[in-house]
XYZ file of C-alpha atoms in Angstrom:
708
model
C -79.628 -10.885 -4.333
C -77.017 -11.575 -2.731
C -77.360 -12.678 0.740
C -74.985 -11.627 3.645
C -74.621 -11.858 7.353
C -75.343 -7.793 7.970
C -79.113 -8.850 5.443
C -79.756 -11.740 7.963
C -79.393 -9.562 11.080
C -82.119 -7.113 9.549
C -84.148 -9.497 8.678
C -84.794 -11.074 12.364
C -85.494 -7.472 13.161
C -87.936 -8.040 9.949
C -89.836 -11.342 11.528
C -89.626 -9.553 15.138
C -92.163 -6.726 14.286
C -93.860 -8.677 11.820
C -94.261 -11.658 14.367
C -95.706 -8.471 16.568
C -98.345 -6.632 14.692
C -99.420 -9.951 14.029
C -99.776 -11.053 17.978
C -101.915 -7.977 18.262
C -104.206 -7.391 15.209
C -104.185 -11.461 13.935
C -104.276 -13.851 16.195
C -102.935 -13.615 19.973
C -100.857 -16.892 20.444
C -98.539 -16.427 22.869
C -95.609 -18.571 21.079
C -95.741 -16.201 17.919
C -94.868 -12.697 21.253
C -91.793 -14.894 21.663
C -90.961 -15.750 18.154
C -90.973 -12.218 17.687
C -89.068 -10.485 20.528
C -86.499 -13.335 20.516
C -86.118 -12.206 17.090
C -85.652 -8.818 18.098
C -83.891 -8.594 20.953
C -81.265 -10.691 18.348
C -81.089 -8.992 15.798
C -80.659 -5.827 18.538
C -77.984 -7.268 20.007
C -76.140 -8.906 17.411
C -76.049 -6.566 15.014
C -73.605 -5.419 13.038
C -71.738 -2.228 13.863
C -72.146 0.646 12.161
C -68.544 3.659 11.495
C -68.389 5.868 13.001
C -66.133 8.749 11.307
C -63.767 10.998 13.406
C -61.976 7.326 15.483
C -59.188 5.466 13.940
C -59.650 1.728 13.776
C -56.134 -0.791 15.156
C -55.650 -3.939 14.241
C -51.919 -5.852 13.511
C -52.702 -6.574 10.714
C -55.439 -4.204 9.500
C -58.041 -6.626 9.511
C -61.267 -6.573 12.320
C -63.677 -9.118 12.650
C -67.201 -8.774 14.390
C -66.162 -10.093 17.654
C -63.223 -7.264 17.065
C -65.761 -4.528 16.456
C -68.582 -5.834 19.973
C -65.126 -5.846 21.519
C -63.589 -2.141 20.017
C -65.396 0.245 19.472
C -63.203 2.284 15.968
C -63.623 2.503 12.390
C -61.595 3.493 10.040
C -61.583 6.684 8.390
C -63.724 7.884 5.338
C -62.561 7.204 1.503
C -62.479 10.490 -0.278
C -65.365 9.351 -2.600
C -68.287 7.691 -1.765
C -67.462 4.300 -0.236
C -69.579 1.852 -3.324
C -70.524 -1.633 -1.639
C -68.589 -3.345 -4.197
C -67.241 -2.967 -7.643
C -65.670 -5.907 -8.526
C -67.556 -9.116 -5.201
C -67.353 -12.873 -5.213
C -70.624 -14.483 -4.313
C -69.364 -16.521 -0.782
C -70.996 -17.150 2.388
C -67.715 -16.915 4.585
C -69.283 -15.706 8.808
C -65.647 -15.719 10.028
C -62.605 -13.837 10.444
C -59.255 -13.607 7.735
C -55.708 -11.876 8.319
C -55.974 -9.512 5.101
C -52.983 -7.650 3.271
C -51.931 -6.174 0.220
C -49.005 -5.699 -1.934
C -49.297 -2.788 -5.352
C -46.839 -2.625 -7.873
C -46.666 -0.420 -11.333
C -45.567 -0.523 -14.772
C -45.282 2.844 -17.091
C -46.563 0.627 -20.290
C -46.620 3.700 -22.111
C -45.510 7.311 -22.187
C -46.987 9.434 -25.018
C -46.751 13.025 -25.054
C -48.419 14.386 -21.246
C -49.821 11.252 -20.399
C -48.109 8.108 -19.035
C -49.818 4.601 -19.108
C -49.791 2.795 -16.342
C -50.874 -1.132 -15.529
C -51.953 -0.727 -11.351
C -51.908 -4.637 -10.143
C -52.507 -5.389 -6.121
C -52.717 -9.595 -4.626
C -53.938 -9.967 -2.525
C -53.430 -11.788 1.083
C -55.716 -13.946 3.386
C -54.964 -15.821 6.167
C -50.531 -15.561 4.299
C -51.871 -16.694 1.274
C -52.114 -15.270 -2.079
C -56.227 -15.024 -2.271
C -59.022 -14.300 -4.039
C -60.946 -11.523 -1.432
C -64.870 -10.901 -1.517
C -64.359 -7.491 -1.924
C -61.584 -4.604 -3.482
C -62.105 -1.394 -3.989
C -59.530 1.040 -5.425
C -60.069 4.994 -5.553
C -56.693 6.384 -7.309
C -56.416 10.525 -6.457
C -60.135 10.208 -5.474
C -61.608 8.657 -8.128
C -62.770 4.641 -7.981
C -60.974 2.971 -10.970
C -61.980 -0.420 -11.865
C -60.529 -3.091 -12.242
C -60.706 -6.421 -13.163
C -59.213 -10.394 -12.352
C -56.258 -11.335 -13.154
C -56.135 -14.550 -11.949
C -55.708 -16.171 -8.524
C -55.448 -12.628 -5.733
C -53.798 -10.684 -8.137
C -56.536 -7.110 -9.715
C -54.989 -5.885 -12.593
C -56.347 -2.348 -13.644
C -55.260 0.177 -16.450
C -54.839 3.975 -15.383
C -53.112 7.872 -17.907
C -51.936 9.486 -15.256
C -49.434 12.896 -15.821
C -45.667 12.799 -14.134
C -45.713 13.476 -10.440
C -46.862 11.267 -7.502
C -50.401 10.088 -7.182
C -51.884 7.584 -3.926
C -53.908 4.996 -4.207
C -55.849 3.950 -2.032
C -57.332 -0.062 -1.766
C -60.196 -0.985 0.868
C -60.579 -4.808 0.816
C -62.786 -8.029 2.327
C -63.244 -11.251 3.006
C -65.988 -12.974 5.336
C -65.629 -10.418 8.573
C -62.655 -8.258 8.321
C -60.992 -5.578 5.502
C -58.469 -3.888 5.891
C -57.813 -0.691 3.757
C -54.111 -0.036 2.250
C -52.483 3.755 0.837
C -49.610 3.188 -1.958
C -47.816 6.155 -3.895
C -47.621 5.089 -7.338
C -44.649 8.226 -8.348
C -44.740 9.292 -12.883
C -41.893 10.483 -13.736
C -41.355 12.908 -16.451
C -39.554 12.770 -19.059
C -38.945 16.101 -20.464
C -36.174 15.240 -17.860
C -34.280 13.450 -19.270
C -30.276 13.337 -19.846
C -28.009 12.759 -22.174
C -24.891 12.174 -21.297
C -21.469 11.785 -23.049
C -18.101 11.003 -22.437
C -14.429 10.811 -24.294
C -11.516 9.087 -24.114
C -8.917 8.934 -26.302
C -7.348 4.645 -26.363
C -3.888 4.081 -28.778
C -5.778 5.696 -32.256
C -8.810 5.383 -31.098
C -11.801 7.248 -29.855
C -13.927 5.632 -27.296
C -16.705 7.442 -26.982
C -19.568 6.366 -24.094
C -23.236 7.532 -24.359
C -26.168 6.840 -20.731
C -29.139 7.873 -19.986
C -30.925 8.717 -17.206
C -33.832 9.795 -15.450
C -34.184 10.699 -12.516
C -31.283 8.465 -11.060
C -32.109 5.923 -12.415
C -30.283 4.328 -15.882
C -32.623 3.686 -18.737
C -32.615 2.464 -21.714
C -32.931 4.180 -24.743
C -32.741 2.115 -29.063
C -32.707 5.644 -30.699
C -29.940 7.574 -29.435
C -27.282 8.170 -32.444
C -23.089 9.811 -32.269
C -21.515 11.475 -34.820
C -17.757 12.363 -35.121
C -16.642 14.952 -37.045
C -21.376 14.591 -39.506
C -18.884 10.818 -39.426
C -21.771 7.904 -37.465
C -20.645 5.775 -34.944
C -21.432 1.600 -34.846
C -22.869 2.254 -30.489
C -23.149 -1.012 -28.781
C -25.313 -1.640 -25.699
C -22.464 -2.564 -22.560
C -25.159 -1.838 -19.719
C -28.436 -0.802 -18.887
C -29.238 2.642 -20.312
C -25.199 2.220 -21.000
C -23.609 2.731 -24.068
C -20.391 2.515 -26.058
C -18.442 2.948 -30.015
C -16.009 3.166 -31.156
C -14.101 6.238 -34.317
C -10.091 5.149 -35.019
C -8.540 8.793 -35.436
C -6.694 9.916 -38.891
C -5.709 12.117 -37.726
C -4.770 14.814 -35.345
C -6.740 18.309 -34.313
C -9.973 18.782 -32.816
C -12.340 16.586 -32.923
C -16.692 17.481 -32.617
C -18.675 14.035 -30.724
C -22.036 14.271 -30.532
C -25.182 12.432 -29.710
C -28.722 12.687 -30.736
C -32.347 10.722 -29.175
C -35.687 10.630 -29.455
C -37.737 9.908 -26.136
C -41.793 10.375 -25.984
C -42.309 12.840 -28.359
C -39.276 15.163 -27.758
C -35.725 15.431 -28.487
C -32.231 15.097 -26.688
C -28.504 16.073 -27.857
C -25.627 16.588 -26.759
C -22.116 17.444 -27.283
C -17.847 17.243 -26.847
C -14.571 18.485 -27.934
C -11.755 16.473 -28.098
C -8.803 17.115 -28.221
C -5.745 15.261 -30.454
C -2.483 15.506 -30.517
C -0.419 13.109 -31.641
C 3.280 14.804 -30.365
C 2.537 12.636 -27.157
C 3.386 9.842 -28.209
C 5.365 8.461 -24.125
C 7.992 4.847 -24.181
C 8.518 3.821 -21.366
C 10.685 1.399 -20.547
C 12.010 -1.366 -18.510
C 14.141 -4.356 -18.562
C 13.476 -8.638 -17.813
C 16.832 -10.767 -17.736
C 18.887 -8.211 -19.528
C 15.905 -7.610 -21.787
C 14.272 -4.277 -22.549
C 10.340 -3.837 -22.530
C 9.090 -0.871 -24.371
C 5.217 0.000 -23.816
C 4.259 3.136 -26.176
C 1.400 5.352 -24.532
C -0.646 8.422 -25.559
C -0.481 10.852 -22.831
C -3.829 9.298 -21.634
C -1.362 6.508 -20.516
C -3.875 3.731 -23.199
C -1.892 1.962 -25.785
C -0.880 2.658 -29.409
C 0.564 1.268 -31.995
C 2.508 3.466 -34.559
C 2.554 2.767 -38.591
C 6.365 2.325 -40.167
C 7.761 1.448 -36.937
C 11.619 1.163 -36.924
C 13.840 0.997 -33.566
C 16.419 1.595 -32.448
C 19.701 0.935 -30.309
C 22.851 2.020 -29.734
C 22.165 3.381 -32.666
C 21.459 0.081 -34.574
C 18.120 -0.555 -36.540
C 16.409 -3.636 -34.418
C 12.982 -5.790 -35.138
C 11.928 -6.023 -32.172
C 8.961 -9.034 -30.547
C 5.426 -7.395 -30.627
C 4.529 -9.121 -26.727
C 1.079 -6.414 -26.878
C -0.812 -3.783 -28.401
C 2.345 -0.622 -27.744
C 4.640 -2.943 -26.249
C 7.721 -4.886 -27.466
C 10.413 -6.555 -26.251
C 14.600 -6.814 -27.619
C 16.779 -9.312 -27.704
C 19.168 -10.468 -24.992
C 21.324 -6.828 -23.772
C 24.762 -6.926 -22.426
C 25.000 -4.395 -18.341
C 25.551 -0.625 -19.057
C 23.493 1.908 -20.476
C 21.815 1.745 -23.584
C 20.075 4.385 -26.175
C 16.331 3.198 -27.278
C 15.367 5.351 -30.337
C 11.954 4.562 -31.865
C 10.422 6.174 -35.453
C 7.064 5.764 -37.094
C 3.749 7.646 -37.541
C 0.943 7.826 -35.637
C -2.465 10.171 -36.530
C -0.243 11.452 -39.656
C 2.772 12.480 -37.510
C 6.555 11.375 -37.284
C 7.353 10.571 -33.965
C 10.652 9.996 -32.825
C 11.203 9.268 -28.829
C 13.823 7.833 -27.860
C 14.776 7.276 -23.243
C 18.254 5.490 -22.005
C 17.417 1.968 -20.251
C 20.198 1.150 -18.667
C 20.758 -3.007 -17.741
C 23.282 -3.632 -14.574
C 25.384 -6.463 -14.653
C 28.901 -7.268 -14.085
C 31.043 -7.056 -17.502
C 34.993 -7.705 -16.561
C 38.149 -5.689 -18.575
C 39.056 -9.499 -19.485
C 35.690 -8.881 -20.899
C 35.931 -5.878 -22.822
C 34.582 -5.554 -26.182
C 35.070 -2.243 -28.045
C 32.262 -3.229 -30.032
C 30.251 -2.940 -26.982
C 30.583 0.934 -27.671
C 29.820 1.323 -31.440
C 26.297 3.777 -32.324
C 26.846 5.230 -28.669
C 25.748 8.748 -27.952
C 27.990 10.501 -25.318
C 25.696 13.329 -25.454
C 26.461 15.155 -28.869
C 28.895 13.098 -29.890
C 28.382 9.315 -32.017
C 30.466 6.791 -32.260
C 30.391 5.044 -35.800
C 33.531 2.819 -35.915
C 36.145 1.656 -34.735
C 38.868 2.751 -35.887
C 42.034 1.400 -34.078
C 43.452 0.659 -29.861
C 45.430 0.087 -27.784
C 46.697 1.261 -24.356
C 44.331 2.857 -22.910
C 42.147 4.111 -25.192
C 39.943 2.579 -28.678
C 39.610 5.333 -31.241
C 36.484 5.480 -33.093
C 35.466 7.324 -35.667
C 32.609 9.419 -35.170
C 30.310 12.695 -35.450
C 29.777 15.708 -33.111
C 26.681 17.874 -33.338
C 26.914 16.584 -37.469
C 30.706 17.691 -38.402
C 32.882 13.969 -38.023
C 35.212 13.909 -36.429
C 38.457 10.876 -33.547
C 36.825 10.403 -30.206
C 38.947 8.158 -28.343
C 37.481 6.512 -24.957
C 39.663 5.690 -21.867
C 38.818 2.439 -21.377
C 41.742 0.316 -19.229
C 42.771 -3.135 -21.163
C 43.699 -5.334 -18.229
C 42.202 -5.109 -14.741
C 46.230 -4.671 -13.217
C 46.151 -1.296 -15.091
C 43.254 0.521 -12.944
C 45.696 2.398 -10.857
C 47.144 3.240 -13.545
C 44.314 4.477 -15.484
C 42.762 6.524 -13.120
C 46.408 8.012 -12.013
C 46.361 8.835 -16.431
C 42.903 10.614 -16.195
C 43.540 12.956 -13.724
C 46.788 14.400 -15.312
C 44.815 14.743 -18.720
C 41.919 16.801 -16.059
C 44.958 18.767 -14.709
C 45.670 19.685 -18.348
C 43.353 19.195 -20.358
C 42.946 22.909 -21.307
C 46.457 24.033 -22.108
C 46.190 20.655 -24.432
C 43.492 21.884 -26.478
C 45.727 25.000 -26.660
C 48.524 23.517 -27.245
C 47.537 21.209 -30.494
C 45.444 24.247 -31.698
C 48.939 26.828 -31.919
C 51.086 23.220 -33.377
C 50.082 22.487 -37.380
C 51.938 19.144 -36.458
C 49.654 18.210 -33.963
C 46.120 16.334 -34.495
C 44.595 18.992 -33.016
C 41.768 18.391 -29.576
C 38.842 20.146 -30.224
C 37.297 19.304 -26.091
C 37.319 16.467 -23.227
C 34.939 14.588 -21.361
C 36.599 13.540 -17.814
C 33.598 13.158 -15.073
C 34.118 10.305 -13.034
C 32.927 9.459 -9.743
C 33.848 7.624 -7.430
C 30.434 4.999 -7.470
C 32.630 5.333 -10.806
C 36.780 4.243 -9.158
C 35.097 1.400 -7.150
C 33.755 -0.304 -9.314
C 36.729 -0.258 -11.253
C 39.409 -1.287 -8.674
C 36.479 -4.013 -8.171
C 36.911 -4.595 -12.105
C 33.492 -3.937 -13.519
C 33.422 -1.335 -16.091
C 29.375 -1.244 -16.519
C 29.968 2.080 -14.806
C 32.658 3.363 -17.414
C 31.313 1.750 -20.304
C 28.176 4.024 -19.192
C 30.032 7.300 -19.233
C 34.448 7.393 -20.258
C 35.536 9.434 -20.416
C 36.857 10.894 -23.658
C 39.267 13.488 -25.623
C 37.580 14.481 -29.028
C 39.311 14.930 -32.381
C 40.438 16.514 -35.835
C 39.789 13.828 -37.701
C 42.178 11.972 -39.970
C 40.292 10.553 -43.353
C 43.203 8.710 -43.685
C 43.659 7.042 -41.125
C 47.048 5.878 -39.625
C 50.794 4.300 -41.103
C 49.988 1.618 -40.247
C 47.566 1.025 -42.916
C 49.920 1.381 -45.452
C 53.377 0.302 -43.596
C 53.178 -3.062 -45.162
C 52.179 -2.351 -48.967
C 55.330 -0.007 -49.555
C 58.438 -1.878 -51.102
C 61.027 -1.515 -49.389
C 62.811 2.409 -51.030
C 58.789 3.442 -50.042
C 59.439 2.930 -46.895
C 62.292 3.912 -46.478
C 62.274 7.426 -48.397
C 58.638 7.671 -45.955
C 60.842 7.175 -43.353
C 62.550 10.217 -44.304
C 59.553 11.910 -45.297
C 58.529 11.273 -41.850
C 61.296 12.624 -39.218
C 60.286 16.185 -40.963
C 57.530 16.238 -39.967
C 56.902 14.222 -37.098
C 60.146 15.670 -35.760
C 58.824 18.965 -36.276
C 55.982 18.358 -34.150
C 57.753 16.835 -31.519
C 60.211 20.112 -31.948
C 57.340 22.418 -31.803
C 56.419 20.040 -28.157
C 59.956 19.636 -26.749
C 60.524 23.525 -27.699
C 57.411 24.227 -24.800
C 58.897 21.574 -22.111
C 55.737 19.013 -22.729
C 56.795 15.442 -23.767
C 54.285 13.149 -26.483
C 55.505 9.896 -24.096
C 52.910 7.857 -27.222
C 54.393 7.868 -30.240
C 54.015 4.873 -32.473
C 51.843 4.427 -36.080
C 48.924 3.847 -34.908
C 49.393 7.120 -33.748
C 51.166 9.263 -36.924
C 47.967 10.138 -39.200
C 47.192 10.793 -42.904
C 44.826 13.896 -43.839
C 43.384 12.005 -46.012
C 43.709 8.648 -48.622
C 46.338 7.983 -51.137
C 44.581 6.801 -53.612
C 46.672 4.866 -56.285
C 49.075 7.895 -57.060
C 52.482 7.608 -53.916
C 52.230 8.067 -51.029
C 55.719 9.419 -50.457
C 54.467 12.068 -54.127
C 52.352 12.947 -52.776
C 52.618 14.359 -49.185
C 55.669 16.249 -50.397
C 52.889 17.560 -52.655
C 50.924 18.501 -49.976
C 47.901 17.173 -51.288
C 48.250 14.424 -47.942
C 48.877 15.979 -44.886
C 51.083 14.571 -42.032
C 50.114 15.419 -38.162
C 50.470 12.989 -34.562
C 48.112 12.623 -32.818
C 46.916 11.799 -29.749
C 48.269 14.434 -27.112
C 45.986 12.032 -24.383
C 49.532 10.980 -23.225
C 51.565 14.171 -22.878
C 52.472 14.693 -19.454
C 55.393 17.722 -18.481
C 59.012 16.444 -18.807
C 60.836 14.741 -16.089
C 56.399 12.984 -15.227
C 55.445 10.386 -14.413
C 55.021 8.258 -17.661
C 50.611 7.526 -17.844
C 51.218 5.010 -20.949
C 53.416 2.842 -22.531
C 52.934 0.639 -26.277
C 56.296 -1.279 -27.927
C 58.098 1.274 -29.072
C 58.126 2.604 -26.147
C 61.992 3.112 -24.322
C 62.250 1.055 -21.987
C 62.542 4.020 -19.202
C 59.922 4.719 -19.802
C 58.097 0.686 -19.497
C 59.953 0.845 -15.874
C 58.200 5.229 -14.831
C 55.162 3.243 -15.134
C 56.235 0.653 -13.011
C 56.523 2.849 -11.418
C 53.361 5.300 -11.047
C 51.823 2.310 -8.146
C 54.657 3.743 -5.206
C 52.086 5.988 -3.086
C 54.979 6.777 -0.676
C 55.626 11.072 -1.607
C 59.463 10.158 -0.104
C 60.430 8.494 -3.086
C 61.029 10.451 -5.705
C 59.879 8.484 -9.671
C 61.062 7.551 -12.879
C 59.743 10.516 -14.935
C 60.654 10.770 -18.750
C 61.784 13.400 -21.106
C 61.950 13.883 -24.672
C 64.609 11.098 -25.255
C 61.772 9.258 -24.635
C 60.283 10.428 -27.424
C 63.000 10.061 -29.330
C 63.697 5.945 -28.300
C 59.878 6.124 -29.989
C 60.289 7.993 -33.208
C 62.920 5.144 -33.241
C 61.166 2.321 -32.503
C 59.189 3.718 -34.988
C 60.456 4.193 -38.073
C 62.397 1.079 -37.743
C 59.753 -1.006 -37.958
C 58.764 1.298 -41.124
C 62.063 0.022 -42.288
C 62.515 -3.344 -41.278
C 58.252 -4.575 -40.647
C 60.022 -5.479 -37.610
C 59.312 -4.622 -33.468
C 62.641 -3.443 -31.888
C 61.279 -4.355 -28.519
C 60.743 -8.172 -29.062
C 63.604 -9.327 -26.910
C 64.624 -12.950 -26.848
C 66.467 -13.779 -23.660
C 68.045 -17.328 -24.183
C 66.006 -18.615 -27.073
C 63.024 -17.960 -25.084
C 60.515 -14.408 -26.240
C 60.101 -12.331 -23.011
C 56.610 -10.280 -22.879
C 57.113 -7.301 -22.251
C 53.197 -7.198 -20.709
C 54.055 -8.824 -18.985
C 57.297 -7.963 -17.138
C 55.489 -3.924 -16.830
C 53.428 -5.615 -14.776
C 55.048 -7.937 -12.731
C 57.867 -4.414 -12.174
C 54.211 -2.198 -10.827
C 53.565 -4.655 -8.580
C 56.950 -5.367 -7.231
C 57.207 -1.036 -7.045
C 53.285 -1.358 -5.110
C 54.461 -3.347 -2.211
C 57.970 -1.882 -2.296
C 59.207 0.607 0.469
C 61.802 3.224 1.651
C 64.075 0.634 3.427
C 64.057 -1.397 0.095
C 63.216 0.667 -2.562
C 66.614 1.167 -3.579
C 67.575 -2.294 -3.683
C 63.914 -2.884 -6.062
C 64.530 -0.141 -8.290
C 68.404 -0.823 -9.391
C 67.162 -4.647 -10.488
C 64.154 -3.836 -12.078
C 66.535 -0.632 -14.541
C 69.740 -3.704 -14.376
C 66.279 -5.400 -15.460
C 65.447 -3.116 -17.932
C 69.300 -2.444 -19.563
C 69.371 -6.495 -20.261
C 66.886 -7.027 -22.505
C 67.231 -3.207 -24.665
C 69.972 -4.767 -24.862
C 69.305 -8.370 -25.960
C 66.593 -6.437 -28.890
C 67.117 -8.669 -31.725
C 68.655 -5.700 -33.839
C 69.458 -5.892 -38.392
C 70.366 -2.649 -39.898
C 72.480 -2.459 -43.841
C 74.386 0.957 -43.020
C 73.070 3.235 -44.077
C 72.957 7.263 -43.161
C 69.182 6.626 -42.228
C 69.538 3.159 -40.186
C 72.647 4.488 -38.209
C 69.831 7.497 -37.454
C 68.240 5.195 -36.004
C 70.220 3.395 -33.768
C 71.419 6.010 -32.322
C 67.801 6.884 -31.925
C 66.772 4.254 -30.054
C 69.863 3.616 -27.993
C 69.534 1.265 -24.564
C 71.571 5.272 -23.390
C 69.264 7.574 -23.445
C 72.686 10.469 -23.011
C 73.544 9.636 -26.304
C 70.713 10.274 -27.857
C 70.745 12.513 -30.703
C 67.461 16.179 -29.875
C 64.796 16.233 -32.444
C 66.800 19.220 -33.481
C 70.121 17.217 -34.042
C 68.045 14.952 -35.458
C 66.300 17.057 -38.247
C 69.470 18.401 -39.172
C 70.962 16.017 -40.470
C 67.306 15.158 -42.537
C 69.164 17.479 -44.945
C 71.872 14.345 -45.612
C 70.056 11.560 -46.328
């Protein structure tokens, strides 16, 4: 039998009663009576307090000592089920009071159908230390539960519970103290499991994220399967309750993504659709130290690589350096605007994306190279091959909406000619439509198809600062009929002396008639030279002269871009121009509106035409000047005069003008002229007479053609 303090006090009362009966019935002894009365009094005074329902016991540590029970007339509530003596007890003889506490934890070990097996664990605390208690009673939903000891101060039980909240009542006692605790155990309903699916396009892959949640908590489910259009996806766990997988894309279109799982005897599924569009390839470009960094992404911003990728800069194929997936770097590029184009395949579909990138910096006129323009696109016009250059322009073979054309890019070649270049552009802008119409109405002149003369203030400011970058990015240009045979320059040196003279006579007729059509309406071409006399095709092995006579090759006068009205200032000059025209160009630097500038006239075209014929017949430039054994640089002489006129004013203008004109006459008279005194040579020398008044008109030249 278990000895407890309660039973000891009851024993004192019993002993006292028996002693009194013994005194009365058997032996009347004072000692016996005294002992019996003291036992009864002790049992009455020091008896265990009885629980009285209806009052709540209050204790800071939820434990009550015997002295507390005497001083406080308090009770604790009765449990829903009767409190048995103990379903777990230990033999103790502890008669002291203690601070008692307990904690409850639980774990769902198995969920089977509508019930879950739950392991409930109670940890007891005696005076702040984990320790065993004398007695512990547990009720789950009012039903007493069996407990087993599982280590020092720990007691466990297993219960089968349905989903929902369950109340757990725990009563523990040790010595003269006991305490009561109430807990809640919540069992989740597995039918509320959430199986969610998220998809994200990442380059040429689709990322699939699947997560499982039960009542706002992520849980691991080990039977999840995913499919894209029926193809299984390999899933990897990335966090509790979260799986991730990737599916390689092979085509565009609508994809069906599905996910399934089995959990606690139930099947869950979800589904999503993804639209994959290969045309959503985006190319971004940035500049880093004169190199272009390209990034290819899909519409969601994820980097992609293209199959069979080719990259073009200004239509030239390049081999970029691959830095990372979808990121490429070009080699160092010159300042200016560059067109970038990337071709390839993505998801079985052809991709062709383009972008323009501008690299800042400065290109001085002395550093300019026309190859910087090669393969550039100017709107619908593409520059393919440099044909010729000179003055204010470079002529390229190109295409315009698929048609082969000649494109003259207008760019100054010397900083000293910037102001002249600006005047030239302004003049062209005024006369553009007129020149287009003029070229269309003359069979002997190369047809001008269109002008592009968009010059802004920023471009002009940069030009004056000797920076051609903006001009290179968006240069003014003329689109002209392409003469596939090229210019006269290509053939003159390969012809015999007789062929050259025969060709000169033919040119007088064809070019002379083209000039007549201009002079008759008051237009001066002002830029006649071998490179501007063009042939419709090359002669191959046959005679050039014969093919021209037979009409198989047409001869035309090209480049009306320098044409001006009679008496206006010349826009440009060449080594074939008259010295008067060179002075006219130099005088364009004068900004004084009260001074009449020297203009150009048909006689200046006659001089340039004669100078061209002289070069064809004699294979030497007429305007090569040698004074006292010193060769004169014509370009430097014009540039010097340009500065002289720019600084001239009304008071000294005539002095400067007379000095320059005298120098021009002296240069003209010191030309090294050779002639064989033939009728052709005599006509040519008349055309290049230093006195323009003695030069024949085009009409007179054409009349003399029949006698040559």
